[in-house]
Every structure is written in structure tokens, then in C-alpha cells.
């Protein structure tokens, strides 16, 4: 598998960096994780052909993770795609996304290719291919909105952290979290790779937690431009046990895994 950090910025728009998005390239399947504002430009910047994407997995619907979707579908349509595009999203959000795409005037009759919505349940083993699956677990990223749920009864506040399994490899991706406890949602797993955001958690607390999670490698992502000086200093002063095991991801890096 090849992993590419397409963008590593937080919800803050940057002139130099793109919102957080990751591409998992398997032998026969390219999975895009999140498609925030500007994702089409992110893909061009990373020299990824729009048509090479087989599926898109959404962690949640904050605009830095979701709002690039209709524009991306337009780009794909203009490339005369005919193979289906799969969209993986929590069951409570399937209709919302489907309607959003239709209300962006992207009608199934006019598309030339199918969009297959694959709704997953919380804590379900969900296969993307025969050998590649994920488990989503709801985290507390959107808990602060729960007090408004009475007023907006149809609002789904589902944001997940993910465990991916391929052959013998295990990857945990926190996506956006709400509290440090979210880092331990898969505490029974010792991952080969741990990918964590660093906007909604202090990097120092995260490094403490990594000592108990014990991943082989950790990549930090989802940080604003103004966080770079402090993060760089932390990276330069990592304790010996974490040196070379914790990497601050930057846009456009990829590695075989
Ligand atoms: Zn975000
Ligand atoms: Zn978010």
C-alpha cells in the first residue's frame, strides 16, 4: 500500500497548504479520505488523476473535510468517467450527502457514472475490498453541538476515528477529535501506523499518549500554518524513544507501507 498525505492543513485555509486529506493506494483500489474545500486542486497538486479514485471515505462533514465533493464530482464527470464512484459514510449521513449532490445539480441521469453510497454502522467491520477493511468508532469531535440537537433534530453529529486493516497491517487514523480520550478508542490495538490530527489536542499530550499506544510509526497532520514554529520545535526536541518514530506530515509526502 502507498500512503500519500495530499493536504495537512487544519480548517484554516492556507495559500501554501491544503486541507487534510489522505490517499490510500492499494493494488487495485485508490481510497481518498475526506474531500474538503479545494480537493480538486489538491489532487492536481499531487498529480493524482481524478479518475484513478475508486472511493471516498468521509470522517465527518466539516467543510475542510467535505465541501470539495461536488466540485470534485464535476471534475470527474468532465473526464467522461464510466466506472462507479463509491462513497463511504456513516449511515446517518448518506441521505444528507446524496441530497447535497443532487442539489448541486449533479443528477444521476446526467452523470454518466454511478455514485454508490455505502453507509457504514458505528463499530462495524466494513470491507472496502476483500483484503482491506475499516472499523469506524464515533468520537467526541462534535459533542459541543449536541446542545443544539433539539432545534436541529435531523442533524447527525457523527464524526469517527478509524482503524484500517490490510493484510497484516493496522492503521489508526484519529481524524478530527474532541478530547484526548478519543486517541484510545482502539486501545486494544497496537497499530503499525498511527495518524493523528494535532489541532484539537495538545501535541505534548499526544506524545505522552503515543507512549502507551506504542505504534511503530506516527504521523501528525491537520495543523494550521501558525502552529508550524511550535510543532517544529517539539519535533526537534523529541525524546529519544520517539525520534524517527514520529513525523510531522507535510503536503505531498508519500511512502510505501
Ligand atoms: Zn478539520
Ligand atoms: Zn472537524
Coordinates of N, CA and C and ligand atoms in Angstrom, one line a residue:
X1 N 0.8 -1.2 0.0 CA 0.0 0.0 0.0 C 0.9 1.2 0.0
X2 N 0.4 2.3 -0.7 CA 1.1 3.5 -0.7 C 0.2 4.5 0.0
X3 N 0.8 5.3 0.9 CA 0.0 6.3 1.6 C 0.5 7.7 1.2
X4 N -0.4 8.6 0.8 CA 0.0 9.9 0.4 C -0.7 11.0 1.3
X5 N 0.0 11.9 1.9 CA -0.7 13.0 2.6 C -0.9 14.1 1.5
X6 N -2.1 14.2 1.0 CA -2.4 15.1 0.0 C -2.4 16.6 0.5
X7 N -3.0 16.7 1.7 CA -3.0 18.0 2.4 C -2.9 17.7 3.9
X8 N -2.4 18.7 4.6 CA -2.1 18.5 6.1 C -2.6 19.7 6.9
X9 N -3.3 20.7 6.2 CA -3.7 21.9 7.0 C -5.0 21.6 7.8
X10 N -5.2 22.4 8.7 CA -6.4 22.3 9.6 C -7.6 22.9 8.8
X11 N -8.6 23.4 9.5 CA -9.8 24.0 8.9 C -9.4 25.4 8.4
X12 N -8.3 25.9 8.7 CA -7.9 27.2 8.3 C -7.3 27.2 6.9
X13 N -7.9 28.0 6.0 CA -7.4 28.0 4.6 C -6.0 28.6 4.6
X14 N -5.1 28.0 3.8 CA -3.8 28.5 3.7 C -3.4 28.7 2.2
X15 N -2.6 29.6 1.9 CA -2.2 29.8 0.5 C -1.2 28.7 0.1
X16 N -0.5 28.1 1.0 CA 0.6 27.2 0.7 C 0.2 25.8 0.9
X17 N -0.8 25.5 1.7 CA -1.1 24.1 2.1 C -2.6 23.8 1.9
X18 N -2.9 22.5 1.7 CA -4.3 22.1 1.5 C -4.9 21.5 2.8
X19 N -6.2 21.5 2.8 CA -6.9 20.9 4.0 C -6.5 19.4 4.1
X20 N -6.7 18.8 5.3 CA -6.2 17.4 5.5 C -7.0 16.4 4.6
X21 N -6.2 15.6 3.9 CA -6.8 14.6 3.1 C -5.7 13.6 2.8
X22 N -6.0 12.3 2.9 CA -5.0 11.2 2.7 C -5.5 10.3 1.6
X23 N -4.5 9.8 0.8 CA -4.9 8.8 -0.2 C -4.2 7.5 0.2
X24 N -5.0 6.4 0.3 CA -4.5 5.0 0.4 C -4.6 4.4 -1.0
X25 N -3.4 4.1 -1.5 CA -3.4 3.4 -2.8 C -3.0 2.0 -2.6
X26 N -4.1 1.1 -2.9 CA -3.9 -0.3 -2.8 C -3.6 -0.8 -4.2
X27 N -3.3 -2.1 -4.3 CA -3.0 -2.7 -5.6 C -4.1 -2.4 -6.6
X28 N -5.4 -2.5 -6.2 CA -6.5 -2.3 -7.2 C -7.5 -1.3 -6.7
X29 N -7.2 -0.5 -5.8 CA -8.2 0.4 -5.2 C -7.5 1.7 -4.7
X30 N -8.0 2.8 -5.1 CA -7.5 4.1 -4.5 C -8.6 4.7 -3.7
X31 N -8.3 4.8 -2.4 CA -9.3 5.3 -1.4 C -8.8 6.7 -1.0
X32 N -9.7 7.7 -1.2 CA -9.4 9.1 -0.8 C -10.1 9.2 0.6
X33 N -9.4 9.8 1.5 CA -10.1 10.0 2.8 C -10.3 11.5 3.0
X34 N -11.5 11.9 2.9 CA -12.0 13.3 3.0 C -11.7 14.1 1.7
X35 N -12.6 15.0 1.5 CA -12.6 15.8 0.2 C -13.0 17.2 0.6
X36 N -12.2 17.9 1.3 CA -12.5 19.3 1.8 C -12.4 20.3 0.7
X37 N -12.6 21.5 1.1 CA -12.6 22.7 0.2 C -11.3 22.6 -0.6
X38 N -11.4 22.7 -1.9 CA -10.2 22.7 -2.8 C -9.6 21.3 -3.1
X39 N -10.3 20.2 -2.8 CA -9.7 18.9 -3.0 C -9.3 18.7 -4.5
X40 N -10.0 19.2 -5.4 CA -9.7 19.0 -6.8 C -8.3 19.6 -7.1
X41 N -8.0 20.8 -6.6 CA -6.7 21.4 -6.7 C -5.6 20.6 -6.0
X42 N -6.0 20.1 -4.8 CA -5.1 19.3 -4.0 C -4.6 18.1 -4.9
X43 N -5.6 17.4 -5.5 CA -5.3 16.2 -6.3 C -4.4 16.6 -7.5
X44 N -4.7 17.7 -8.2 CA -3.8 18.2 -9.3 C -2.4 18.5 -8.7
X45 N -2.3 19.1 -7.6 CA -1.0 19.4 -7.0 C -0.2 18.2 -6.7
X46 N -0.9 17.1 -6.4 CA -0.2 15.8 -6.1 C -0.2 14.9 -7.3
X47 N -0.5 15.4 -8.5 CA -0.5 14.7 -9.8 C -1.3 13.4 -9.7
X48 N -2.5 13.4 -9.0 CA -3.3 12.3 -9.0 C -4.5 12.5 -10.0
X49 N -4.6 11.5 -10.9 CA -5.7 11.5 -11.8 C -7.0 11.4 -11.1
X50 N -8.0 12.3 -11.4 CA -9.3 12.2 -10.7 C -9.9 10.8 -10.9
X51 N -9.8 10.3 -12.1 CA -10.4 9.0 -12.4 C -9.8 7.8 -11.8
X52 N -8.6 8.0 -11.2 CA -8.0 6.9 -10.5 C -8.6 6.6 -9.1
X53 N -9.4 7.5 -8.7 CA -10.0 7.4 -7.4 C -11.2 6.4 -7.5
X54 N -11.2 5.3 -6.7 CA -12.3 4.4 -6.7 C -13.3 4.7 -5.7
X55 N -12.9 5.3 -4.5 CA -13.8 5.5 -3.4 C -13.4 6.7 -2.6
X56 N -14.3 7.3 -1.9 CA -14.0 8.4 -1.0 C -14.7 8.1 0.4
X57 N -13.9 8.1 1.4 CA -14.4 7.9 2.8 C -14.5 9.2 3.5
X58 N -15.6 9.5 4.1 CA -15.8 10.7 4.9 C -15.7 10.5 6.4
X59 N -14.9 11.3 7.1 CA -14.8 11.1 8.5 C -16.0 11.9 9.2
X60 N -16.3 13.1 8.6 CA -17.4 13.9 9.1 C -17.6 15.0 8.1
X61 N -18.5 15.9 8.3 CA -18.9 16.8 7.2 C -18.5 18.3 7.5
X62 N -17.5 18.5 8.4 CA -17.0 19.9 8.4 C -16.4 20.2 7.0
X63 N -16.5 21.5 6.7 CA -16.2 21.9 5.3 C -14.7 21.6 4.9
X64 N -13.8 21.6 5.8 CA -12.4 21.2 5.5 C -12.2 19.8 5.2
X65 N -13.3 19.0 5.4 CA -13.3 17.5 5.1 C -14.3 17.1 4.0
X66 N -15.2 18.0 3.7 CA -16.3 17.5 2.9 C -16.7 18.5 1.7
X67 N -16.5 19.8 1.9 CA -17.1 20.7 1.0 C -16.5 20.7 -0.5
X68 N -15.5 20.0 -0.7 CA -14.9 19.9 -2.1 C -15.6 18.9 -2.9
X69 N -16.5 18.1 -2.3 CA -17.0 16.9 -3.0 C -17.8 17.3 -4.3
X70 N -18.8 18.2 -4.3 CA -19.4 18.5 -5.6 C -18.5 18.9 -6.7
X71 N -17.6 19.8 -6.3 CA -16.6 20.3 -7.4 C -15.8 19.1 -7.9
X72 N -15.4 18.2 -7.0 CA -14.6 17.0 -7.5 C -15.4 16.2 -8.4
X73 N -16.7 16.0 -8.1 CA -17.6 15.2 -8.9 C -17.7 15.8 -10.3
X74 N -17.8 17.1 -10.3 CA -17.8 17.8 -11.6 C -16.6 17.5 -12.4
X75 N -15.4 17.6 -11.8 CA -14.1 17.3 -12.5 C -14.1 15.9 -13.0
X76 N -14.6 14.9 -12.2 CA -14.6 13.5 -12.6 C -15.5 13.4 -13.8
X77 N -16.7 14.0 -13.7 CA -17.7 13.9 -14.8 C -17.1 14.5 -16.1
X78 N -16.3 15.5 -16.0 CA -15.7 16.1 -17.2 C -14.7 15.2 -17.9
X79 N -14.2 14.2 -17.1 CA -13.2 13.3 -17.6 C -13.9 12.1 -18.2
X80 N -15.3 12.2 -18.4 CA -16.0 11.1 -19.0 C -15.9 9.8 -18.3
X81 N -15.9 9.8 -17.0 CA -15.8 8.6 -16.3 C -17.0 7.7 -16.6
X82 N -16.8 6.4 -16.6 CA -18.0 5.5 -16.6 C -18.0 4.5 -15.5
X83 N -16.8 4.3 -14.8 CA -16.8 3.3 -13.7 C -17.4 4.0 -12.5
X84 N -18.1 3.2 -11.6 CA -18.8 3.8 -10.4 C -17.8 4.5 -9.5
X85 N -18.3 5.4 -8.7 CA -17.5 6.0 -7.6 C -18.2 5.6 -6.3
X86 N -17.5 5.1 -5.4 CA -18.0 4.7 -4.1 C -17.8 5.8 -3.1
X87 N -18.9 6.0 -2.3 CA -18.8 7.0 -1.2 C -19.1 6.3 0.1
X88 N -18.1 6.2 1.0 CA -18.3 5.6 2.3 C -18.6 6.6 3.4
X89 N -19.7 6.5 4.0 CA -20.1 7.5 5.0 C -21.0 6.8 6.0
X90 N -21.0 7.4 7.2 CA -21.9 6.8 8.3 C -23.3 6.8 7.8
X91 N -24.1 5.8 8.2 CA -25.5 5.6 7.7 C -26.3 6.8 7.9
X92 N -26.1 7.5 9.0 CA -27.0 8.7 9.3 C -26.7 9.9 8.4
X93 N -25.7 9.8 7.5 CA -25.3 10.9 6.7 C -25.5 10.6 5.2
X94 N -25.9 9.4 4.9 CA -26.0 9.0 3.4 C -27.0 9.9 2.7
X95 N -28.2 10.1 3.3 CA -29.2 10.9 2.6 C -28.7 12.4 2.5
X96 N -28.1 12.9 3.5 CA -27.7 14.3 3.5 C -26.7 14.5 2.3
X97 N -25.8 13.6 2.2 CA -24.8 13.8 1.1 C -25.4 13.6 -0.3
X98 N -26.3 12.6 -0.4 CA -27.0 12.3 -1.6 C -27.8 13.5 -2.1
X99 N -28.5 14.1 -1.1 CA -29.3 15.3 -1.5 C -28.4 16.5 -1.8
X100 N -27.3 16.6 -1.1 CA -26.4 17.7 -1.3 C -25.9 17.7 -2.8
X101 N -25.5 16.5 -3.2 CA -25.0 16.3 -4.6 C -26.1 16.6 -5.6
X102 N -27.3 16.1 -5.3 CA -28.4 16.3 -6.3 C -28.7 17.8 -6.3
X103 N -28.7 18.5 -5.1 CA -29.0 19.9 -5.1 C -27.8 20.8 -5.6
X104 N -26.7 20.1 -5.9 CA -25.6 20.8 -6.6 C -25.8 20.6 -8.1
X105 N -27.0 20.1 -8.5 CA -27.4 19.9 -9.9 C -26.7 18.7 -10.5
X106 N -26.1 17.9 -9.7 CA -25.4 16.7 -10.3 C -26.4 15.5 -10.2
X107 N -27.3 15.5 -11.2 CA -28.3 14.5 -11.2 C -27.8 13.2 -11.7
X108 N -28.2 12.0 -11.1 CA -27.8 10.7 -11.6 C -28.0 10.5 -13.1
X109 N -29.1 11.0 -13.6 CA -29.4 10.8 -15.0 C -28.4 11.5 -16.0
X110 N -27.7 12.5 -15.4 CA -26.8 13.3 -16.3 C -25.3 13.0 -16.0
X111 N -25.0 12.1 -15.1 CA -23.6 11.9 -14.7 C -22.8 11.1 -15.6
X112 N -23.3 10.0 -16.2 CA -22.5 9.2 -17.0 C -21.8 8.1 -16.2
X113 N -21.8 8.2 -14.9 CA -21.3 7.1 -14.0 C -22.1 7.1 -12.7
X114 N -22.1 6.0 -12.0 CA -22.9 5.8 -10.8 C -22.1 6.3 -9.6
X115 N -22.8 6.9 -8.7 CA -22.3 7.1 -7.3 C -22.9 6.1 -6.4
X116 N -22.1 5.2 -5.8 CA -22.7 4.2 -4.9 C -22.4 4.6 -3.5
X117 N -23.5 4.9 -2.8 CA -23.3 5.3 -1.4 C -23.2 4.0 -0.5
X118 N -22.2 3.9 0.3 CA -22.0 2.8 1.1 C -22.1 3.2 2.6
X119 N -23.2 3.1 3.2 CA -23.4 3.5 4.6 C -22.9 2.5 5.6
X120 N -22.0 3.0 6.5 CA -21.5 2.0 7.5 C -22.1 2.3 8.8
X121 N -22.1 1.3 9.7 CA -22.6 1.5 11.1 C -21.3 1.7 12.0
X122 N -21.6 2.3 13.1 CA -20.6 2.5 14.1 C -20.1 1.1 14.6
X123 N -18.7 1.0 14.7 CA -18.1 -0.2 15.2 C -18.3 -1.5 14.4
X124 N -18.6 -1.3 13.1 CA -18.8 -2.4 12.2 C -17.6 -2.7 11.4
X125 N -17.2 -3.9 11.2 CA -16.1 -4.3 10.3 C -16.6 -4.1 8.8
X126 N -16.1 -3.1 8.1 CA -16.7 -2.8 6.8 C -15.6 -3.0 5.7
X127 N -15.9 -3.9 4.8 CA -14.9 -4.2 3.8 C -15.0 -3.2 2.6
X128 N -13.8 -2.7 2.2 CA -13.7 -1.9 1.0 C -13.4 -2.8 -0.1
X129 N -12.4 -3.6 0.1 CA -12.1 -4.7 -0.9 C -12.0 -6.0 0.0
X130 N -11.8 -7.1 -0.7 CA -11.7 -8.3 0.0 C -10.6 -8.3 1.1
X131 N -9.5 -7.6 0.9 CA -8.4 -7.6 1.8 C -8.2 -6.3 2.6
X132 N -9.1 -5.4 2.4 CA -9.0 -4.1 3.1 C -10.3 -3.6 3.7
X133 N -10.2 -3.4 5.0 CA -11.4 -3.1 5.7 C -11.2 -2.0 6.7
X134 N -12.2 -1.4 7.2 CA -12.1 -0.4 8.3 C -13.2 -0.6 9.3
X135 N -12.9 -0.1 10.5 CA -13.9 0.0 11.6 C -13.9 1.4 12.0
X136 N -15.1 2.0 12.0 CA -15.3 3.4 12.4 C -15.8 3.4 13.9
X137 N -15.3 4.3 14.7 CA -15.8 4.5 16.1 C -16.1 5.9 16.3
X138 N -17.3 6.2 16.7 CA -17.7 7.6 16.9 C -16.8 8.3 18.0
X139 N -16.3 9.4 17.7 CA -15.5 10.2 18.7 C -16.3 11.4 19.2
X140 N -15.6 12.2 20.0 CA -16.4 13.3 20.6 C -16.2 14.7 19.9
X141 N -15.6 14.6 18.7 CA -15.3 15.9 18.0 C -16.5 16.8 17.9
X142 N -17.7 16.3 17.7 CA -18.9 17.2 17.5 C -19.8 17.2 18.8
X143 N -19.3 16.8 19.9 CA -20.1 16.8 21.1 C -20.6 18.1 21.5
X144 N -19.8 19.2 21.2 CA -20.1 20.5 21.7 C -21.4 21.1 20.9
X145 N -21.8 20.3 19.9 CA -23.0 20.8 19.2 C -24.3 20.1 19.7
X146 N -24.1 19.1 20.6 CA -25.3 18.3 21.0 C -26.4 19.2 21.6
X147 N -25.9 20.3 22.3 CA -27.0 21.1 22.9 C -27.9 21.8 21.9
X148 N -27.6 21.8 20.6 CA -28.4 22.3 19.6 C -29.3 21.3 18.9
X149 N -29.1 20.1 19.3 CA -29.8 19.0 18.6 C -31.3 19.1 18.7
X150 N -31.9 19.6 19.8 CA -33.3 19.8 19.9 C -33.9 20.7 18.7
X151 N -33.1 21.7 18.5 CA -33.5 22.7 17.4 C -33.4 22.1 16.0
X152 N -32.3 21.4 15.8 CA -32.0 20.8 14.5 C -32.1 19.3 14.6
X153 N -33.3 18.8 14.7 CA -33.5 17.4 15.1 C -32.9 16.4 14.0
X154 N -32.8 16.8 12.8 CA -32.3 15.9 11.8 C -30.7 15.9 11.7
X155 N -30.1 16.8 12.4 CA -28.7 16.9 12.4 C -28.0 15.7 12.9
X156 N -27.1 15.1 12.1 CA -26.3 13.9 12.6 C -24.9 14.5 13.0
X157 N -24.6 14.2 14.3 CA -23.3 14.6 14.8 C -22.3 13.5 14.8
X158 N -22.2 12.8 13.7 CA -21.3 11.6 13.7 C -20.0 12.0 13.1
X159 N -18.9 11.9 13.9 CA -17.6 12.0 13.5 C -16.8 10.8 14.0
X160 N -16.1 10.2 13.2 CA -15.4 8.9 13.6 C -13.9 9.0 13.6
X161 N -13.3 8.1 14.4 CA -11.9 7.7 14.2 C -11.9 6.4 13.6
X162 N -10.8 6.0 12.9 CA -10.9 4.8 12.1 C -9.7 3.8 12.4
X163 N -10.0 2.6 12.3 CA -9.0 1.5 12.2 C -9.1 0.9 10.8
X164 N -7.9 0.9 10.1 CA -7.9 0.2 8.8 C -7.1 -1.0 8.9
X165 N -7.5 -2.1 8.3 CA -6.7 -3.3 8.3 C -6.5 -3.8 6.9
X166 N -5.2 -4.1 6.6 CA -4.9 -4.6 5.3 C -3.8 -5.7 5.5
X167 N -4.0 -6.9 4.9 CA -3.1 -8.0 5.2 C -2.8 -8.0 6.7
X168 N -1.6 -7.9 7.1 CA -1.3 -7.9 8.5 C -1.1 -6.5 9.1
X169 N -1.3 -5.5 8.3 CA -1.0 -4.1 8.8 C -2.3 -3.5 9.4
X170 N -2.0 -2.7 10.4 CA -3.1 -2.0 11.1 C -2.8 -0.5 11.2
X171 N -3.7 0.3 10.7 CA -3.5 1.8 10.7 C -4.7 2.4 11.5
X172 N -4.3 3.3 12.5 CA -5.4 4.1 13.2 C -5.3 5.5 12.6
X173 N -6.4 6.0 12.3 CA -6.5 7.4 11.9 C -7.5 8.1 12.8
X174 N -7.0 9.1 13.5 CA -7.9 9.7 14.5 C -9.0 10.6 13.8
X175 N -8.7 11.1 12.7 CA -9.5 12.2 12.0 C -9.6 13.3 13.1
X176 N -10.6 14.2 13.0 CA -10.7 15.2 14.0 C -11.3 14.7 15.2
X177 N -10.7 15.0 16.4 CA -11.2 14.5 17.7 C -11.7 15.6 18.5
X178 N -12.2 15.3 19.7 CA -12.7 16.3 20.6 C -12.0 16.3 22.0
X179 N -11.4 15.2 22.3 CA -10.8 15.1 23.6 C -9.7 14.0 23.6
X180 N -8.8 14.0 24.5 CA -7.6 13.1 24.5 C -8.1 11.6 24.6
X181 N -9.2 11.4 25.2 CA -9.8 10.0 25.3 C -10.0 9.4 24.0
X182 N -10.3 10.3 23.0 CA -10.6 9.7 21.6 C -9.4 9.0 21.0
X183 N -8.2 9.4 21.5 CA -7.0 8.7 21.0 C -7.0 7.2 21.3
X184 N -7.7 6.9 22.4 CA -7.7 5.5 22.9 C -8.9 4.7 22.5
X185 N -9.6 5.1 21.4 CA -10.9 4.4 21.0 C -10.5 3.0 20.6
X186 N -9.3 2.8 20.1 CA -8.9 1.4 19.6 C -7.8 0.9 20.5
X187 N -8.0 1.1 21.8 CA -6.8 0.9 22.8 C -6.4 -0.6 22.8
X188 N -7.2 -1.5 22.3 CA -6.8 -2.9 22.3 C -5.9 -3.2 21.2
X189 N -5.7 -2.3 20.3 CA -4.9 -2.5 19.1 C -3.5 -1.8 19.2
X190 N -2.5 -2.5 18.8 CA -1.1 -1.8 18.7 C -0.9 -1.6 17.2
X191 N -1.1 -0.4 16.7 CA -1.1 -0.2 15.3 C 0.3 -0.1 14.7
X192 N 0.5 -0.5 13.4 CA 1.7 -0.3 12.7 C 1.9 1.2 12.5
X193 N 0.8 1.8 12.2 CA 0.9 3.3 11.8 C -0.3 4.0 12.6
X194 N 0.1 5.1 13.2 CA -0.9 5.9 13.9 C -0.9 7.3 13.3
X195 N -2.0 7.8 12.7 CA -2.1 9.1 12.1 C -3.0 9.9 13.0
X196 N -2.5 11.0 13.5 CA -3.3 11.8 14.4 C -3.3 13.3 13.9
X197 N -4.5 13.9 14.2 CA -4.6 15.3 14.0 C -3.9 16.0 15.2
X198 N -3.5 17.3 15.0 CA -2.9 18.0 16.2 C -3.5 19.4 16.4
X199 N -4.7 19.6 15.9 CA -5.4 20.9 16.2 C -6.3 20.8 17.4
X200 N -7.0 19.7 17.6 CA -7.9 19.6 18.8 C -7.3 18.9 20.0
X201 N -6.0 18.8 19.9 CA -5.3 18.1 21.1 C -3.9 18.8 21.2
X202 N -3.4 18.9 22.4 CA -2.1 19.5 22.6 C -1.1 18.4 22.1
X203 N -0.1 18.8 21.3 CA 0.9 17.9 20.8 C 1.7 17.2 21.9
X204 N 1.8 17.9 23.0 CA 2.6 17.3 24.1 C 1.8 16.1 24.8
X205 N 0.5 16.4 24.9 CA -0.4 15.3 25.5 C -0.4 14.1 24.5
X206 N -0.5 14.4 23.2 CA -0.5 13.4 22.2 C 0.8 12.5 22.3
X207 N 1.9 13.2 22.4 CA 3.2 12.4 22.5 C 3.2 11.5 23.8
X208 N 2.6 12.0 24.8 CA 2.5 11.2 26.1 C 1.7 10.0 25.8
X209 N 0.5 10.2 25.1 CA -0.4 9.1 24.8 C 0.3 8.0 23.9
X210 N 1.1 8.6 23.0 CA 1.7 7.7 22.0 C 2.6 6.6 22.7
X211 N 3.1 7.0 23.8 CA 4.0 6.0 24.6 C 3.2 4.8 25.0
X212 N 1.8 5.0 25.3 CA 1.1 3.8 25.7 C 0.4 3.2 24.5
X213 N 0.2 3.9 23.4 CA -0.4 3.3 22.2 C 0.6 2.4 21.5
X214 N 1.9 2.9 21.5 CA 3.0 2.1 21.0 C 3.0 1.8 19.5
X215 N 2.6 2.7 18.7 CA 2.6 2.4 17.2 C 4.1 2.4 16.7
X216 N 4.3 1.6 15.6 CA 5.6 1.6 15.0 C 6.0 3.0 14.5
X217 N 5.0 3.6 13.9 CA 5.3 5.0 13.3 C 4.1 5.8 13.6
X218 N 4.3 7.1 13.8 CA 3.2 8.1 14.0 C 3.4 9.3 13.0
X219 N 2.3 9.7 12.4 CA 2.4 10.9 11.6 C 1.4 11.9 12.1
X220 N 1.8 13.1 12.2 CA 0.9 14.2 12.7 C 0.4 15.0 11.5
X221 N -0.8 15.3 11.5 CA -1.4 16.1 10.4 C -2.5 17.1 11.0
X222 N -3.1 17.8 10.1 CA -4.2 18.7 10.4 C -3.8 19.8 11.4
X223 N -2.9 20.6 10.9 CA -2.4 21.8 11.7 C -2.3 23.0 10.9
X224 N -2.5 24.2 11.5 CA -2.5 25.4 10.8 C -1.1 26.0 10.6
X225 N -1.0 26.9 9.6 CA 0.3 27.4 9.3 C 1.0 28.0 10.6
X226 N 0.1 28.7 11.4 CA 0.8 29.4 12.6 C 1.2 28.4 13.7
X227 N 0.8 27.1 13.5 CA 1.2 26.1 14.5 C 2.6 25.6 14.2
X228 N 3.1 25.9 13.0 CA 4.3 25.2 12.5 C 5.6 25.5 13.3
X229 N 5.8 26.8 13.8 CA 7.0 27.0 14.6 C 7.0 26.2 15.9
X230 N 5.9 26.1 16.6 CA 5.8 25.4 17.8 C 6.0 23.9 17.6
X231 N 5.3 23.4 16.5 CA 5.4 22.0 16.2 C 6.8 21.6 15.8
X232 N 7.4 22.4 15.0 CA 8.8 22.2 14.6 C 9.7 22.1 15.8
X233 N 9.5 22.9 16.8 CA 10.4 22.9 18.0 C 10.2 21.6 18.7
X234 N 8.9 21.2 18.9 CA 8.6 19.9 19.5 C 9.2 18.8 18.8
X235 N 9.2 18.8 17.5 CA 9.8 17.7 16.7 C 11.3 17.6 16.8
X236 N 11.9 18.8 17.0 CA 13.4 18.9 17.1 C 13.8 18.4 18.4
X237 N 12.9 18.4 19.4 CA 13.3 18.0 20.8 C 12.6 16.8 21.3
X238 N 12.2 15.9 20.3 CA 11.5 14.7 20.7 C 12.4 13.8 21.6
X239 N 11.8 13.2 22.6 CA 12.6 12.3 23.4 C 13.2 11.1 22.5
X240 N 14.3 10.6 23.0 CA 15.0 9.6 22.2 C 14.1 8.5 21.7
X241 N 13.2 8.0 22.6 CA 12.3 6.9 22.3 C 11.4 7.2 21.1
X242 N 11.1 8.4 20.9 CA 10.2 8.8 19.8 C 10.9 9.3 18.5
X243 N 12.2 9.6 18.7 CA 12.9 10.1 17.5 C 12.8 9.1 16.3
X244 N 12.6 9.6 15.2 CA 12.4 8.8 13.9 C 11.2 7.9 13.9
X245 N 10.4 8.0 15.0 CA 9.1 7.3 15.0 C 7.9 8.2 14.9
X246 N 8.2 9.5 15.1 CA 7.1 10.5 15.0 C 7.5 11.5 13.9
X247 N 6.6 11.7 13.0 CA 6.9 12.5 11.8 C 5.8 13.6 11.6
X248 N 6.2 14.8 11.4 CA 5.2 15.8 11.1 C 4.9 15.7 9.6
X249 N 3.7 15.3 9.3 CA 3.4 15.2 7.8 C 3.3 16.5 7.2
X250 N 3.8 16.6 5.9 CA 3.6 17.8 5.1 C 2.9 17.4 3.8
X251 N 2.3 18.4 3.2 CA 1.6 18.1 1.9 C 2.5 17.4 0.9
X252 N 2.0 16.5 0.2 CA 2.7 15.8 -0.9 C 3.6 14.7 -0.5
X253 N 3.7 14.3 0.8 CA 4.7 13.2 1.0 C 3.9 11.9 0.9
X254 N 4.6 10.9 0.4 CA 4.0 9.6 0.3 C 5.1 8.6 0.6
X255 N 4.6 7.4 1.0 CA 5.6 6.3 1.4 C 4.9 5.0 1.2
X256 N 5.7 4.0 0.9 CA 5.1 2.6 0.8 C 5.0 2.0 2.2
X257 N 3.9 1.3 2.4 CA 3.7 0.8 3.7 C 3.2 -0.7 3.7
Ligands
LIG1 ZN1 -10.9 19.5 10.3
LIG2 ZN1 -13.9 18.8 12.1

